[in-house]
PDB file of C-alpha atoms in Angstrom:
ATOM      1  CA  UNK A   1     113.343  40.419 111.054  1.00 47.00           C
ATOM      2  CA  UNK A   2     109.893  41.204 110.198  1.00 54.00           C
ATOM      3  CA  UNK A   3     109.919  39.011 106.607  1.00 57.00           C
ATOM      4  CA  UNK A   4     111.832  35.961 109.038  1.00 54.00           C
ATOM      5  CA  UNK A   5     109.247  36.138 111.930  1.00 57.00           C
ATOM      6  CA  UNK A   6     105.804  37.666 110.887  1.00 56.00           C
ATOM      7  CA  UNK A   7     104.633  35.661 113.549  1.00 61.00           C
ATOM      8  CA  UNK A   8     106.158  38.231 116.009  1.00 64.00           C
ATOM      9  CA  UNK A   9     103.600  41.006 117.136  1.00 63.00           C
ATOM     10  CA  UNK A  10     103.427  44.297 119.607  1.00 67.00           C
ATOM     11  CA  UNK A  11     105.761  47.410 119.826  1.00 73.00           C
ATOM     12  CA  UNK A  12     108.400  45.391 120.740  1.00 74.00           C
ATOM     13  CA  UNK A  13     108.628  44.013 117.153  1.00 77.00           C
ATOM     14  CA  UNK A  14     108.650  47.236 115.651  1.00 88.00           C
ATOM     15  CA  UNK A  15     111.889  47.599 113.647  1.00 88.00           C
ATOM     16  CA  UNK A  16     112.876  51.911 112.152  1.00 92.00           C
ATOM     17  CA  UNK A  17     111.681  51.210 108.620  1.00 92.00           C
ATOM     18  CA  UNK A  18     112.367  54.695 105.872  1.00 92.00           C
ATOM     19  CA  UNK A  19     108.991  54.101 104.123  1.00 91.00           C
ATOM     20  CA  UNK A  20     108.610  55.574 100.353  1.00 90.00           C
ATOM     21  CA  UNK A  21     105.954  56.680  98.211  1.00 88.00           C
ATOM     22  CA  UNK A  22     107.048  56.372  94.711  1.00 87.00           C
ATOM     23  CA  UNK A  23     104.940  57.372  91.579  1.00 84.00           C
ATOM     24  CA  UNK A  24     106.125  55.666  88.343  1.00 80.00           C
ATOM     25  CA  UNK A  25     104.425  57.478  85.986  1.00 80.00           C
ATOM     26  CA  UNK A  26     106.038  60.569  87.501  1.00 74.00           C
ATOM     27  CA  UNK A  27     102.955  62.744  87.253  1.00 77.00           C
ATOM     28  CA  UNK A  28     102.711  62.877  91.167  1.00 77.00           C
ATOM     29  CA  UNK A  29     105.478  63.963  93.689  1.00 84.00           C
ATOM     30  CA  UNK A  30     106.498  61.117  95.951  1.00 86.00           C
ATOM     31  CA  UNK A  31     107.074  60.929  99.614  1.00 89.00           C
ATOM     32  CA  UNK A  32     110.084  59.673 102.177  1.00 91.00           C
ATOM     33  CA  UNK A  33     109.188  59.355 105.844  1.00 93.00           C
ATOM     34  CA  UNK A  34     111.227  57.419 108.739  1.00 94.00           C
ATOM     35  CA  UNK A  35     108.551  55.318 110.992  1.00 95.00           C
ATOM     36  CA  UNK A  36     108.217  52.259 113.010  1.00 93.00           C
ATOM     37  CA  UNK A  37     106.800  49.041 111.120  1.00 91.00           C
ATOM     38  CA  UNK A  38     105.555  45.626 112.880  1.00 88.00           C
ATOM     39  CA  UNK A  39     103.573  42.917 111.306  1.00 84.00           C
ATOM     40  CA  UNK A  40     100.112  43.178 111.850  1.00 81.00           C
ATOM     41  CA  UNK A  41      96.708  40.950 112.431  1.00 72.00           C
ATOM     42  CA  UNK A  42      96.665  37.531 110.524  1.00 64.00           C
ATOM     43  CA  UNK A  43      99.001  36.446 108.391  1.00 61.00           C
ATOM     44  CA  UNK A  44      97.259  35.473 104.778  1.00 54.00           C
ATOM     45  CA  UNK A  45      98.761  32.423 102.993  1.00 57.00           C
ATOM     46  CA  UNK A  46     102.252  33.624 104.686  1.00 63.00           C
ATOM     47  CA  UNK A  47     101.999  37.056 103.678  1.00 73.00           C
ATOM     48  CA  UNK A  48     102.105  39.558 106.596  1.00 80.00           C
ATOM     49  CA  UNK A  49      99.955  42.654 106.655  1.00 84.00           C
ATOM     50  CA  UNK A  50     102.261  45.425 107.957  1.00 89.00           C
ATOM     51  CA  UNK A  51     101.466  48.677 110.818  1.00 91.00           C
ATOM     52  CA  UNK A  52     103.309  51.892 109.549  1.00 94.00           C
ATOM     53  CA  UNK A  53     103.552  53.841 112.905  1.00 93.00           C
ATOM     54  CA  UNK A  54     105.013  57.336 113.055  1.00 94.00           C
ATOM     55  CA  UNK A  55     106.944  58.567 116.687  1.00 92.00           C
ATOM     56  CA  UNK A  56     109.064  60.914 117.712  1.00 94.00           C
ATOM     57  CA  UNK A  57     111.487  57.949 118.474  1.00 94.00           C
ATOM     58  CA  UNK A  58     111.725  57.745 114.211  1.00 94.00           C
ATOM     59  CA  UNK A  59     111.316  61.063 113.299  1.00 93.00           C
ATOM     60  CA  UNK A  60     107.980  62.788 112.892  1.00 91.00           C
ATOM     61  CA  UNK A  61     105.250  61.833 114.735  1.00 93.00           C
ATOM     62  CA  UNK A  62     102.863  62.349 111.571  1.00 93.00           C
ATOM     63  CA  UNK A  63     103.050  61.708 108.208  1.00 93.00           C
ATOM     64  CA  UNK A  64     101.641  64.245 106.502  1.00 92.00           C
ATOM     65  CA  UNK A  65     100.748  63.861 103.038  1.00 92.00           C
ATOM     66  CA  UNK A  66      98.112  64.030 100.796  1.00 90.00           C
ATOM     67  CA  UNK A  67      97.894  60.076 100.927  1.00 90.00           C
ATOM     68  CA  UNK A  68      94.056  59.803  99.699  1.00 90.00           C
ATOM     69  CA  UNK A  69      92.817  62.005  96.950  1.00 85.00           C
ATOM     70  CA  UNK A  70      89.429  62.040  98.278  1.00 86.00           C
ATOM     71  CA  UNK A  71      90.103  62.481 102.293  1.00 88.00           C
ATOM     72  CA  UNK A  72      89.854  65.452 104.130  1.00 87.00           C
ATOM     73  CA  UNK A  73      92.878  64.657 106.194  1.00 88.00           C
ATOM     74  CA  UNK A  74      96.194  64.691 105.017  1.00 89.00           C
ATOM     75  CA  UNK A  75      98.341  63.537 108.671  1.00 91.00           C
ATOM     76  CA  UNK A  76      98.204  60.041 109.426  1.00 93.00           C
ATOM     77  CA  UNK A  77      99.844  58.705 112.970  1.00 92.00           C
ATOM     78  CA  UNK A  78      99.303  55.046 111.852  1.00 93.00           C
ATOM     79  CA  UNK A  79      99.029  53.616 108.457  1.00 95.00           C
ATOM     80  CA  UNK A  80      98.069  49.991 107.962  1.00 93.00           C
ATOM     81  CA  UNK A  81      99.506  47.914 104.833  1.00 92.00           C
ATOM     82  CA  UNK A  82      97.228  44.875 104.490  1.00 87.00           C
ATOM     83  CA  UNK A  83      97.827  41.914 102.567  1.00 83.00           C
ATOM     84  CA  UNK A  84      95.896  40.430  99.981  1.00 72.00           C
ATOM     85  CA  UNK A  85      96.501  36.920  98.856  1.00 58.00           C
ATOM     86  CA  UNK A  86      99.397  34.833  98.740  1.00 44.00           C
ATOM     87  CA  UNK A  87     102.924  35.732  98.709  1.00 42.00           C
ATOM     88  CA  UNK A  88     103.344  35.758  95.107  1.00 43.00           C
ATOM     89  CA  UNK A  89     101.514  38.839  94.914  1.00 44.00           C
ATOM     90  CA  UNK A  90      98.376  37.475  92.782  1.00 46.00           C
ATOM     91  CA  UNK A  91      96.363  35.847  95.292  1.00 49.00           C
ATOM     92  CA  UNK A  92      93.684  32.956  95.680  1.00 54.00           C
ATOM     93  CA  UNK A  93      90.910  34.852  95.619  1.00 64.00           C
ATOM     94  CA  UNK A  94      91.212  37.948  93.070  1.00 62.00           C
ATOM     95  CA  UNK A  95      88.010  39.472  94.290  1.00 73.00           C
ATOM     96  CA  UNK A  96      89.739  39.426  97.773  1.00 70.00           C
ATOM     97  CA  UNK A  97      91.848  42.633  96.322  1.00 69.00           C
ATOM     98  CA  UNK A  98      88.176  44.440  95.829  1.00 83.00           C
ATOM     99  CA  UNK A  99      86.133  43.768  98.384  1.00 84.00           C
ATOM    100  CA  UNK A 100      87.356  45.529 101.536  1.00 84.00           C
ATOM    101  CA  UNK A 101      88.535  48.551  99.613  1.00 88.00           C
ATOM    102  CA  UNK A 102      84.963  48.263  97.857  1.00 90.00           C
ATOM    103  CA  UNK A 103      83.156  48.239 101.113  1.00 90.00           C
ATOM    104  CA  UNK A 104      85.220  51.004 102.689  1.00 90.00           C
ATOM    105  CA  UNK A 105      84.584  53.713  99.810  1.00 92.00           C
ATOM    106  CA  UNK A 106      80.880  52.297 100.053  1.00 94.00           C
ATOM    107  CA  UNK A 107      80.717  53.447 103.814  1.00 93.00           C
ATOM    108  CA  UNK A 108      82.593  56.602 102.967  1.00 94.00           C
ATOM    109  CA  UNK A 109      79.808  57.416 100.513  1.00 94.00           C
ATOM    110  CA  UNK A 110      76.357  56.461 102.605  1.00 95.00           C
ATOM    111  CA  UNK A 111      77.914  57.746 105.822  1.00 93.00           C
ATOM    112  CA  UNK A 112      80.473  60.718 104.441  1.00 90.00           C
ATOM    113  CA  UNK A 113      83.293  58.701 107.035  1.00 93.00           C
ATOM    114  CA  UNK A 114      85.653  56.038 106.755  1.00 92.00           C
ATOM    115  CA  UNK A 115      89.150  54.449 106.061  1.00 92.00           C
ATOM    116  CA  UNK A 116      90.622  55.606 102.676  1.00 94.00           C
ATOM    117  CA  UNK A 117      92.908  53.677 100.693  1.00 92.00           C
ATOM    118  CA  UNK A 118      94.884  53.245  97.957  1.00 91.00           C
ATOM    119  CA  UNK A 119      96.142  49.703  96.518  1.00 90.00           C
ATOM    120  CA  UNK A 120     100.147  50.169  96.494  1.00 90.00           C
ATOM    121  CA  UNK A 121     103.148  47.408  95.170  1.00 89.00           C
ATOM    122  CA  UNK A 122     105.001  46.854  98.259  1.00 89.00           C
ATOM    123  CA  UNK A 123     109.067  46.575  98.279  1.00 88.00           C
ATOM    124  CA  UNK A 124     110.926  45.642 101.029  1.00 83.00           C
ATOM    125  CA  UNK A 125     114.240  45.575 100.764  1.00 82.00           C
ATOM    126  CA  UNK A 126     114.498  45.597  97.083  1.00 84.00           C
ATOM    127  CA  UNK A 127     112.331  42.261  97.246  1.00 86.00           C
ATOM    128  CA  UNK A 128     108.734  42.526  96.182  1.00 88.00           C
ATOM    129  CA  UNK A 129     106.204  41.217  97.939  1.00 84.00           C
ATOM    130  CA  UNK A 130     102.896  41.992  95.978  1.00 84.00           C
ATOM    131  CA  UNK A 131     100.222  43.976  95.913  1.00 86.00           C
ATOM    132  CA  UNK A 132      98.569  46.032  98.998  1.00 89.00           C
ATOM    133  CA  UNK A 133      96.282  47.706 100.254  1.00 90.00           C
ATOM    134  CA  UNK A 134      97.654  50.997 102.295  1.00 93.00           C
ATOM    135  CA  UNK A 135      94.836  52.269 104.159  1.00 93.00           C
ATOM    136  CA  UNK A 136      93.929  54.904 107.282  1.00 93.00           C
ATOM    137  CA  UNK A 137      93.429  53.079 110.690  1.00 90.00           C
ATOM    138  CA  UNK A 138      90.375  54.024 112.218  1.00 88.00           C
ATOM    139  CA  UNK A 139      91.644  54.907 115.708  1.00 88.00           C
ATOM    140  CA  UNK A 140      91.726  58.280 117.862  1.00 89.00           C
ATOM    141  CA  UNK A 141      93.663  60.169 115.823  1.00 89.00           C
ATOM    142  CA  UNK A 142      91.666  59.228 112.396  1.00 90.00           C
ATOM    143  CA  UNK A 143      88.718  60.585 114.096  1.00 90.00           C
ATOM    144  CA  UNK A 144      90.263  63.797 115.628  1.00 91.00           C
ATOM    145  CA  UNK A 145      91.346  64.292 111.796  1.00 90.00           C
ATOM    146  CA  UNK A 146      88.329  63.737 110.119  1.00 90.00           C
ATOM    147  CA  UNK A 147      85.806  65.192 113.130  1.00 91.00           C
ATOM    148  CA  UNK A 148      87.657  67.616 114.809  1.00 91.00           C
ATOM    149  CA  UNK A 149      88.822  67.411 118.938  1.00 91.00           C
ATOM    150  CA  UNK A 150      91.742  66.075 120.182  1.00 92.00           C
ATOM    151  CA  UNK A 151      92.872  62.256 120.241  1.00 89.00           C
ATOM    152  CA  UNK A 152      92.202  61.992 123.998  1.00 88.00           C
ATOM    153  CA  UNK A 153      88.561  63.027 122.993  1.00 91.00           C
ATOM    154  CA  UNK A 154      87.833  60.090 120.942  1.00 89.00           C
ATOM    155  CA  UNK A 155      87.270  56.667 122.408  1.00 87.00           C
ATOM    156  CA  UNK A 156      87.727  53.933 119.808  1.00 87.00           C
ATOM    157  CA  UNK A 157      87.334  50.167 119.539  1.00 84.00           C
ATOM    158  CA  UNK A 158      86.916  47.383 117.911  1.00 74.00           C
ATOM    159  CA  UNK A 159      85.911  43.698 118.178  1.00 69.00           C
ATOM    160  CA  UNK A 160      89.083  42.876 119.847  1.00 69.00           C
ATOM    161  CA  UNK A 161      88.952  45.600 122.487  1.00 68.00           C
ATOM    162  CA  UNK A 162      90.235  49.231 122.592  1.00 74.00           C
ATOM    163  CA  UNK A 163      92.239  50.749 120.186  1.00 66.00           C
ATOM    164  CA  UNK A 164      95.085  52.385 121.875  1.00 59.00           C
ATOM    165  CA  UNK A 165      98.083  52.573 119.791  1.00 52.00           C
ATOM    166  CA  UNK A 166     100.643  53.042 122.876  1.00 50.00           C
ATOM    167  CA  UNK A 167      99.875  49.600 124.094  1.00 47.00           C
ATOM    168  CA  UNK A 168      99.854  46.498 123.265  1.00 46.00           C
ATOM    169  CA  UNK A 169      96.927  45.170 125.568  1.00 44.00           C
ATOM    170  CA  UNK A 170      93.786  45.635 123.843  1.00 43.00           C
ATOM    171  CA  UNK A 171      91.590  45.366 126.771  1.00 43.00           C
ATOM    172  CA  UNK A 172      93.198  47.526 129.050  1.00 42.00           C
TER     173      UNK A 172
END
C-alpha cells in the first residue's frame, strides 16, 4: 500500500509494519520490533521517506534500543526513515546522502543536542529500495529523553506547525 500510494499521508495510512535491524557483519546484535509505518514529508524523485511509529495498537509503545552509538537515549516513540535520492538507491546528488546527517552531528557537537542517525539499506518486502537515513524525530518525547520531564512538558514545533504525533493537524 505504502510502495503503490506514497502519495497517501496521516495515521490513517499507517499500515502494522515488523521493522528489523540487521547487522551483516554480525559483530552487533540486531533488533525486531512491531510498529506503525506511513510515508512521510516529500517524496524525492519517487522515493518515499518513511515514519516508524511505535503504539500500543502494534505492540510496544517504545522501541528501545541502543539505535545511536553516541545518544544518550536509547527509547525512541517515532523514528523517521528519510530518503535520499532516487529510487535506485544511488541518487542525483551524492552529497545529498552527507549533508543533513553532516549538519545534524554538527549541531549535536556545538550545542551537545540533536537528531542522531545512522545511514541504513532499507528492505521492504524483500525488495530494496536504497539507502537511508534512520534518524530520531525531534518531537516531545526526543526531548523528554534527552532533557529530562515528561512529554506533556515539552512543547515542540516546527515550520509547519506543532509537532503532535497523535494528530494529523499540524496547527491545531
Amino acid at each position: 500500500f505504502l510502495l503503490a500510494h506514497p502519495e497517501k499521508t496521516g495515521k490513517d495510512s499507517e499500515r502494522p509494519v515488523s521493522f528489523e535491524m540487521i547487522y551483516p557483519n554480525g559483530d552487533e546484535s540486531g533488533a525486531q520490533v512491531n510498529a506503525g509505518v506511513r510515508t512521510f514529508g516529500e517524496i524525492s524523485d519517487s522515493t518515499p521517506s518513511f515514519r516508524l511509529s511505535f503504539r500500543s495498537k502494534y505492540g510496544a509503545t517504545k522501541f528501545d534500543y541502543p539505535l545511536f552509538p553516541t545518544s544518550p537515549s536509547g527509547t525512541f516513540d517515532t523514528l523517521i526513515l528519510q530518503a535520499v535520492g532516487s529510487s535506485d538507491g544511488v541518487g542525483t546528488d551524492p552529497a545529498a546522502y552527507l549533508q543533513n546527517e553532516w549538519l545534524r552531528t554538527l549541531q549535536i557537537a556545538m550545542s551537545g543536542l540533536g537528531s542522531h542517525g545512522i545511514f541504513a539499506n532499507l528492505y521492504v518486502n524483500g525488495r530494496y529500495l536504497g539507502l537511508y537515513n534512520l534518524i530520531e524525530r525531534p518531537n516531545a518525547d526526543f526531548m523528554a529523553s534527552h532533557l529530562g520531564g515528561e512529554e506533556d512538558d515539552w512543547f515542540v514545533a516546527n515550520q509547519a506547525g506543532v509537532l503532535n504525533d497523535d494528530t494529523d493537524d499540524q496547527n491545531n
